[in-house]
Coordinates of C-alpha atoms in Angstrom, one line a residue:
M1 CA 33.3 34.0 155.5
L2 CA 31.9 36.3 152.8
R3 CA 28.4 34.8 153.2
H4 CA 28.6 35.5 157.0
L5 CA 29.8 39.0 156.4
C6 CA 26.9 39.6 154.0
R7 CA 24.5 38.4 156.6
L8 CA 25.9 40.8 159.1
V9 CA 25.7 43.7 156.7
F10 CA 22.1 42.8 155.8
A11 CA 21.2 42.6 159.5
G12 CA 22.7 45.9 160.1
L13 CA 20.7 47.5 157.3
L14 CA 17.5 46.0 158.9
L15 CA 18.4 47.4 162.3
W16 CA 19.4 50.9 161.0
P17 CA 15.8 52.4 160.8
A18 CA 15.1 51.2 164.3
L19 CA 18.3 52.6 165.7
A20 CA 17.8 55.9 163.8
A21 CA 14.2 56.1 165.3
A22 CA 15.5 55.4 168.8
Q23 CA 18.2 58.2 168.3
D24 CA 15.5 60.6 167.0
R25 CA 13.3 59.9 170.0
A26 CA 16.2 60.3 172.4
A27 CA 16.8 63.7 170.8
V28 CA 13.1 64.7 171.2
E29 CA 13.2 63.6 174.8
R30 CA 16.1 66.0 175.4
Q31 CA 14.1 68.7 173.7
F32 CA 11.2 67.9 176.0
R33 CA 13.5 68.4 179.1
S34 CA 14.6 71.7 177.7
W35 CA 10.9 72.7 177.0
I36 CA 10.0 71.9 180.6
N37 CA 12.7 74.2 181.9
D38 CA 12.5 77.0 179.4
T39 CA 8.8 77.2 178.6
L40 CA 6.7 75.3 181.2
R41 CA 8.6 76.4 184.3
P42 CA 8.0 80.2 183.7
R43 CA 4.3 79.6 183.0
A44 CA 4.0 77.4 186.1
E45 CA 5.8 79.9 188.3
A46 CA 3.6 82.7 187.1
A47 CA 0.6 80.6 188.0
G48 CA 1.9 80.1 191.6
V49 CA 3.4 76.6 191.1
G50 CA 6.5 76.0 193.2
D51 CA 9.7 74.3 192.1
A52 CA 9.1 71.3 194.3
T53 CA 5.7 70.6 192.7
L54 CA 7.2 70.9 189.2
R55 CA 10.0 68.5 190.0
A56 CA 7.8 66.0 191.7
A57 CA 5.6 66.0 188.6
F58 CA 8.3 65.7 185.9
D59 CA 11.6 64.5 187.2
A60 CA 10.8 60.9 186.2
V61 CA 8.4 61.5 183.3
R62 CA 9.2 60.6 179.7
L63 CA 7.1 61.3 176.6
D64 CA 4.2 58.9 175.8
W65 CA 4.7 58.1 172.2
D66 CA 1.5 56.0 172.0
L67 CA -0.9 59.0 172.4
P68 CA -2.9 60.0 169.3
D69 CA -2.4 63.1 167.1
L70 CA 1.2 63.8 168.1
V71 CA 3.4 66.1 166.0
P72 CA 7.0 65.5 167.1
P73 CA 9.5 68.4 166.5
G74 CA 10.9 68.3 163.0
S75 CA 8.0 66.4 161.6
A76 CA 6.0 67.8 158.7
G77 CA 2.9 68.1 160.8
D78 CA 1.0 65.6 158.5
V79 CA 1.1 62.7 160.9
P80 CA -2.2 60.7 160.3
Q81 CA -4.8 61.5 162.9
M82 CA -6.2 58.7 165.1
Q83 CA -9.6 58.8 166.7
R84 CA -9.9 56.8 169.9
Q85 CA -13.2 58.3 171.2
A86 CA -16.1 56.0 170.9
E87 CA -18.3 59.1 170.6
F88 CA -17.2 59.5 167.0
S89 CA -17.9 55.9 165.9
A90 CA -20.9 54.5 164.2
P91 CA -24.1 55.3 166.1
A92 CA -25.4 51.7 166.3
R93 CA -22.1 50.6 168.0
Y94 CA -22.3 53.4 170.4
F95 CA -25.8 52.4 171.5
R96 CA -25.2 48.7 172.0
P97 CA -28.2 47.5 174.1
N98 CA -26.1 45.9 176.8
A99 CA -24.0 49.1 177.3
V100 CA -27.1 51.3 177.4
E101 CA -29.2 49.1 179.8
G102 CA -26.1 48.3 181.9
A103 CA -25.5 52.0 182.5
A104 CA -29.2 52.5 183.3
A105 CA -29.5 49.5 185.6
I106 CA -26.5 50.6 187.7
G107 CA -27.8 54.2 187.6
R108 CA -31.0 53.1 189.2
Q109 CA -29.1 51.6 192.0
M110 CA -27.0 54.7 192.4
A111 CA -30.2 56.8 192.4
G112 CA -31.3 55.2 195.6
R113 CA -27.8 55.0 197.2
H114 CA -27.1 58.7 196.6
A115 CA -30.6 60.2 196.7
T116 CA -29.7 62.8 199.3
A117 CA -26.7 64.1 197.3
L118 CA -28.6 64.1 194.0
A119 CA -31.5 66.0 195.5
A120 CA -29.2 68.6 197.0
A121 CA -27.4 69.1 193.7
E122 CA -30.8 69.4 191.8
R123 CA -32.0 72.0 194.4
A124 CA -28.8 74.0 194.0
T125 CA -28.5 73.9 190.2
G126 CA -31.8 72.8 188.6
V127 CA -29.9 69.9 186.9
P128 CA -32.0 66.7 187.2
G129 CA -30.4 63.8 189.1
R130 CA -31.0 61.4 186.3
I131 CA -28.7 63.5 184.0
I132 CA -26.0 63.7 186.6
L133 CA -26.1 60.0 187.0
A134 CA -26.0 59.3 183.3
I135 CA -22.8 61.5 182.9
W136 CA -21.2 59.9 185.9
G137 CA -21.9 56.4 184.5
R138 CA -20.7 57.3 181.0
E139 CA -17.5 59.0 182.2
S140 CA -16.2 56.5 184.8
G141 CA -18.8 53.7 185.3
Y142 CA -19.9 55.4 188.5
G143 CA -16.3 55.5 189.7
R144 CA -15.6 51.8 188.9
V145 CA -13.5 52.2 185.8
D146 CA -9.8 52.1 186.1
I147 CA -8.1 55.4 185.0
P148 CA -4.9 54.2 183.5
H149 CA -2.5 57.1 182.6
D150 CA -0.1 59.3 184.5
A151 CA -1.8 62.7 184.0
F152 CA 1.5 64.6 184.0
R153 CA 2.9 62.4 181.3
V154 CA -0.2 62.7 179.2
L155 CA -0.6 66.4 179.4
G156 CA 3.2 67.0 179.3
T157 CA 3.4 65.0 176.0
K158 CA 0.4 66.7 174.5
A159 CA 1.5 70.2 175.6
F160 CA 4.9 69.6 174.0
M161 CA 4.0 68.0 170.7
S162 CA 0.3 67.7 169.9
R163 CA -1.9 69.4 167.3
R164 CA -3.4 71.5 170.1
A165 CA -0.3 72.2 172.1
D166 CA -1.5 75.6 173.3
Y167 CA -4.7 74.1 174.8
F168 CA -2.9 71.3 176.5
T169 CA -0.2 73.6 177.9
D170 CA -3.0 75.6 179.6
E171 CA -4.4 72.3 180.9
L172 CA -1.0 71.2 182.1
V173 CA -0.5 74.4 184.1
A174 CA -4.0 73.9 185.6
L175 CA -3.0 70.4 186.6
L176 CA 0.2 71.7 188.3
Q177 CA -2.0 74.2 190.2
I178 CA -4.2 71.4 191.4
A179 CA -1.1 69.6 192.6
E180 CA 0.3 72.7 194.2
A181 CA -2.9 73.3 196.2
G182 CA -3.0 69.7 197.3
H183 CA -6.5 69.0 196.0
A184 CA -5.8 65.4 194.8
P185 CA -5.2 62.6 197.2
P186 CA -1.7 61.0 197.0
G187 CA -1.3 58.9 193.9
A188 CA -4.6 60.1 192.4
M189 CA -3.2 62.1 189.5
R190 CA -4.3 59.5 186.9
S191 CA -6.1 60.5 183.7
S192 CA -7.6 59.4 180.5
W193 CA -5.5 59.5 177.3
A194 CA -6.8 63.0 176.9
G195 CA -5.9 64.2 180.4
A196 CA -9.3 64.1 182.1
L197 CA -9.3 63.5 185.8
G198 CA -11.4 61.7 188.4
Q199 CA -14.9 60.2 188.4
P200 CA -16.5 63.1 186.4
Q201 CA -13.5 63.1 184.0
F202 CA -12.9 66.8 184.3
M203 CA -10.1 68.5 182.4
P204 CA -7.9 70.3 185.0
S205 CA -9.2 73.8 184.1
S206 CA -12.8 72.4 184.6
F207 CA -11.8 71.2 188.0
L208 CA -10.5 74.6 189.0
A209 CA -13.6 76.3 187.7
H210 CA -16.4 73.8 188.6
A211 CA -15.4 71.2 191.2
A212 CA -17.8 71.5 194.2
D213 CA -17.9 70.2 197.8
G214 CA -21.0 68.0 198.0
D215 CA -20.4 66.3 201.3
G216 CA -19.6 69.4 203.4
D217 CA -16.0 68.5 204.4
G218 CA -14.5 71.7 202.8
R219 CA -12.9 69.9 199.9
A220 CA -13.9 69.1 196.3
D221 CA -12.6 65.5 196.0
I222 CA -13.7 64.2 192.6
W223 CA -11.5 61.1 193.1
R224 CA -12.9 59.5 196.2
S225 CA -16.1 61.3 197.1
E226 CA -19.4 60.4 195.3
A227 CA -21.2 63.4 196.8
D228 CA -18.5 65.7 195.5
T229 CA -18.6 64.1 192.1
I230 CA -22.3 64.6 191.9
A231 CA -22.1 68.2 193.0
S232 CA -19.3 68.9 190.5
I233 CA -21.1 67.5 187.5
A234 CA -24.2 69.6 188.4
S235 CA -22.0 72.7 188.9
Y236 CA -20.5 72.2 185.5
L237 CA -23.8 71.9 183.7
A238 CA -25.3 74.8 185.5
A239 CA -22.4 77.0 184.7
H240 CA -22.7 76.1 181.0
G241 CA -26.3 77.2 180.9
W242 CA -28.6 74.3 181.9
V243 CA -32.2 75.6 181.8
P244 CA -34.1 74.3 184.8
G245 CA -37.5 72.9 184.1
R246 CA -36.7 72.0 180.5
D247 CA -36.0 68.5 179.2
W248 CA -33.0 67.6 176.9
G249 CA -35.2 66.4 174.0
F250 CA -37.7 63.9 172.6
E251 CA -37.5 61.1 170.0
V252 CA -39.8 61.9 167.1
V253 CA -41.1 60.6 163.8
L254 CA -39.8 62.8 160.9
P255 CA -42.3 63.0 158.0
D256 CA -41.0 62.3 154.5
D257 CA -41.9 65.9 153.5
V258 CA -39.7 67.5 156.2
S259 CA -36.2 67.9 154.9
C260 CA -33.3 66.5 157.0
T261 CA -31.4 69.7 156.0
L262 CA -33.4 71.6 158.6
E263 CA -31.1 70.0 161.3
G264 CA -29.0 72.2 163.6
P265 CA -29.0 74.5 166.6
D266 CA -28.9 77.5 164.2
Q267 CA -32.3 76.5 162.7
G268 CA -34.4 76.5 165.8
R269 CA -38.1 77.1 166.0
T270 CA -40.7 76.6 168.8
I271 CA -41.6 73.0 169.5
A272 CA -45.2 74.0 168.6
D273 CA -44.0 75.0 165.2
W274 CA -42.2 71.7 164.7
A275 CA -45.4 69.9 165.7
D276 CA -47.4 72.0 163.2
M277 CA -45.0 70.6 160.5
G278 CA -46.2 67.1 161.3
I279 CA -43.4 66.1 163.6
A280 CA -44.8 64.1 166.5
R281 CA -43.3 62.2 169.4
V282 CA -42.9 58.5 169.1
G283 CA -45.5 56.2 170.7
G284 CA -48.3 58.7 170.2
R285 CA -47.2 60.9 173.1
T286 CA -47.6 64.6 173.0
F287 CA -45.0 67.3 173.7
P288 CA -45.4 68.6 177.3
D289 CA -47.4 71.8 177.4
H290 CA -44.6 73.7 179.1
E291 CA -42.2 72.8 176.3
R292 CA -44.3 73.8 173.3
A293 CA -43.4 77.5 173.5
G294 CA -39.7 76.8 174.0
E295 CA -37.2 76.6 171.2
G296 CA -36.3 73.2 169.8
Y297 CA -34.0 71.9 167.2
L298 CA -34.0 69.0 164.8
M299 CA -31.2 66.5 165.5
L300 CA -30.5 63.5 163.2
P301 CA -27.3 61.8 164.4
A302 CA -27.4 59.3 161.5
G303 CA -29.4 61.4 159.0
R304 CA -32.4 59.5 157.7
Y305 CA -30.6 56.2 158.6
G306 CA -31.5 56.4 162.3
P307 CA -33.8 57.8 165.0
A308 CA -34.9 61.5 164.8
F309 CA -35.1 63.9 167.7
I310 CA -36.3 67.4 168.6
V311 CA -33.8 68.6 171.2
T312 CA -33.8 71.6 173.5
P313 CA -31.0 74.0 174.5
N314 CA -30.1 71.6 177.3
F315 CA -28.9 69.1 174.7
Y316 CA -26.2 71.5 173.7
V317 CA -25.3 72.0 177.3
L318 CA -24.6 68.3 177.4
K319 CA -22.4 68.7 174.3
D320 CA -20.3 71.2 176.3
Y321 CA -19.4 68.3 178.5
N322 CA -18.3 66.3 175.4
M323 CA -18.6 67.7 171.9
S324 CA -20.4 64.7 170.4
D325 CA -24.0 64.4 169.4
L326 CA -23.9 60.7 170.3
Y327 CA -22.5 61.5 173.8
A328 CA -25.2 64.0 174.6
L329 CA -27.9 61.6 173.2
F330 CA -26.5 58.7 175.2
V331 CA -26.6 60.8 178.4
G332 CA -30.2 62.0 177.8
H333 CA -31.4 58.6 176.9
V334 CA -29.8 56.8 179.8
G335 CA -31.1 59.4 182.2
D336 CA -34.6 58.8 180.9
R337 CA -34.1 55.0 181.3
I338 CA -32.9 55.6 184.9
A339 CA -35.8 57.8 185.9
F340 CA -38.7 56.6 183.7
G341 CA -37.9 53.0 182.8
I342 CA -38.2 53.5 179.1
G343 CA -36.8 51.1 176.5
D344 CA -34.8 51.4 173.4
F345 CA -35.3 54.1 170.8
Q346 CA -38.2 53.3 168.5
G347 CA -36.3 54.3 165.4
D348 CA -33.8 51.8 164.1
W349 CA -30.2 52.6 163.3
G350 CA -29.8 51.7 159.7
A351 CA -27.1 49.5 158.2
I352 CA -24.6 52.3 157.5
D353 CA -21.4 51.2 155.8
G354 CA -18.4 52.4 157.8
L355 CA -16.3 55.2 156.4
T356 CA -12.9 56.2 157.6
R357 CA -12.2 59.7 158.8
G358 CA -10.1 60.2 155.7
A359 CA -13.0 59.3 153.4
V360 CA -15.4 61.7 155.2
A361 CA -12.8 64.4 155.0
D362 CA -12.5 63.9 151.2
M363 CA -16.3 64.4 151.0
Q364 CA -16.1 67.5 153.2
R365 CA -13.4 69.0 150.9
A366 CA -15.5 68.4 147.9
L367 CA -18.6 69.9 149.6
V368 CA -16.5 73.0 150.6
A369 CA -15.3 73.4 147.0
D370 CA -19.0 73.3 146.0
G371 CA -19.7 76.2 148.4
H372 CA -21.1 74.3 151.4
D373 CA -20.3 75.0 155.1
V374 CA -19.4 71.6 156.6
G375 CA -18.1 73.1 159.9
G376 CA -14.4 72.2 159.2
V377 CA -12.7 69.4 157.3
D378 CA -12.1 67.1 160.2
G379 CA -13.4 63.7 159.0
L380 CA -16.3 63.8 161.5
A381 CA -19.9 63.9 160.3
G382 CA -21.3 66.7 162.5
F383 CA -24.6 68.4 161.8
K384 CA -23.1 70.9 159.4
T385 CA -21.6 68.1 157.3
R386 CA -24.8 66.0 157.5
R387 CA -27.1 68.8 156.3
S388 CA -24.5 69.9 153.6
I389 CA -24.7 66.3 152.2
G390 CA -28.5 66.7 152.2
R391 CA -28.4 70.0 150.5
W392 CA -26.0 68.6 147.8
Q393 CA -28.4 65.7 147.3
E394 CA -31.4 68.0 146.9
A395 CA -29.4 70.1 144.4
Q396 CA -28.9 67.0 142.3
G397 CA -32.7 66.3 142.4
A398 CA -32.2 63.4 144.8
R399 CA -33.9 62.6 148.1
A400 CA -31.8 64.0 151.0
T401 CA -30.5 61.4 153.4
C402 CA -28.0 63.7 155.2
F403 CA -25.3 61.1 156.1
P404 CA -22.0 60.0 154.5
T405 CA -22.0 56.6 152.9
V406 CA -19.5 54.7 150.6
A407 CA -21.9 55.0 147.6
L408 CA -22.4 58.7 148.2
G409 CA -18.7 59.3 148.6
T410 CA -18.1 58.1 145.0
R411 CA -20.6 60.7 143.8
I412 CA -19.7 63.8 145.8
G413 CA -16.5 65.2 144.2
G414 CA -16.2 62.2 142.0

């Protein structure tokens, strides 16, 4: 009997953390319901959203605890960040040959199938059809990829308890406005884990600002209409400053005597000036005459461990769609493969050892302490972090490689 009692007590001790967690989540769910009534409802009503729309959206919705970067009420705010976006992974993995050529091959089919809509969008905005296609392919596989999440659940959860709660609250109100106006077909309010909607994966505020009617039926339907999807992507890029007549960029050969620390959109010079420094396009091609007087920027997504590029202001317009160098590079490259039939980059992605975001963040903190501007301690190796690494290397009398590695991490701040 005593042994049986001990087993019961031990089992109860094992169950206690799970029961306590369940009770804590139940309490947070109750806070969520109060937040909907006390905080979200007034914001929604002020934006013209009626009670019926709010109830239809949230009466059956519970929090999604599987989303990344949540900060539940009462937590210390130091919940480890997760990064689910492929755009922030190792460059070589992002540019897997099958993925790149697959997107381009289907894009070539779509170019013929939707030639009229693409030509109309390009006439209206100056955005090339190949760029529109590449974004469409990357975002939703040309409308073929399943969009798995309930948009109200995702944005409700993130608005209530994420690191960027104010941003997601604004997006949630915009989503409710979309529902109130009846823009989405029944059952179409599905989203990515970040709350992006439809075939172009617009955040709700982007839909309200940039969704366009491409098929002339008086609606902007980014869920079912390919023509509207095409027109909406073009509208977005035009509004964010796409420069008609300019390319997105060019793969180049970076001479050994040109420092990788010259990377970045704040260190631009004319493309003719870059050429005078010995930077040339790969394959012996020349820069187009109409581009030579325009400003260009050195872009090295893997430092000296990968291909090099001179990009134009349009590259940074692509980054407005998704704030990732690899994303913008993928779109430009796939677009070129669709239209011009080019092959892989000529520069190789080096064998870069993988670093966690925490390890990169440690390097960033050490660089900041040394007086460098890394663009924020976020664990992501953006251009400011890359060139800060290069400047640190040069200050030590070493050759700049401008990319975080395991070996370098033991030296910076070590």
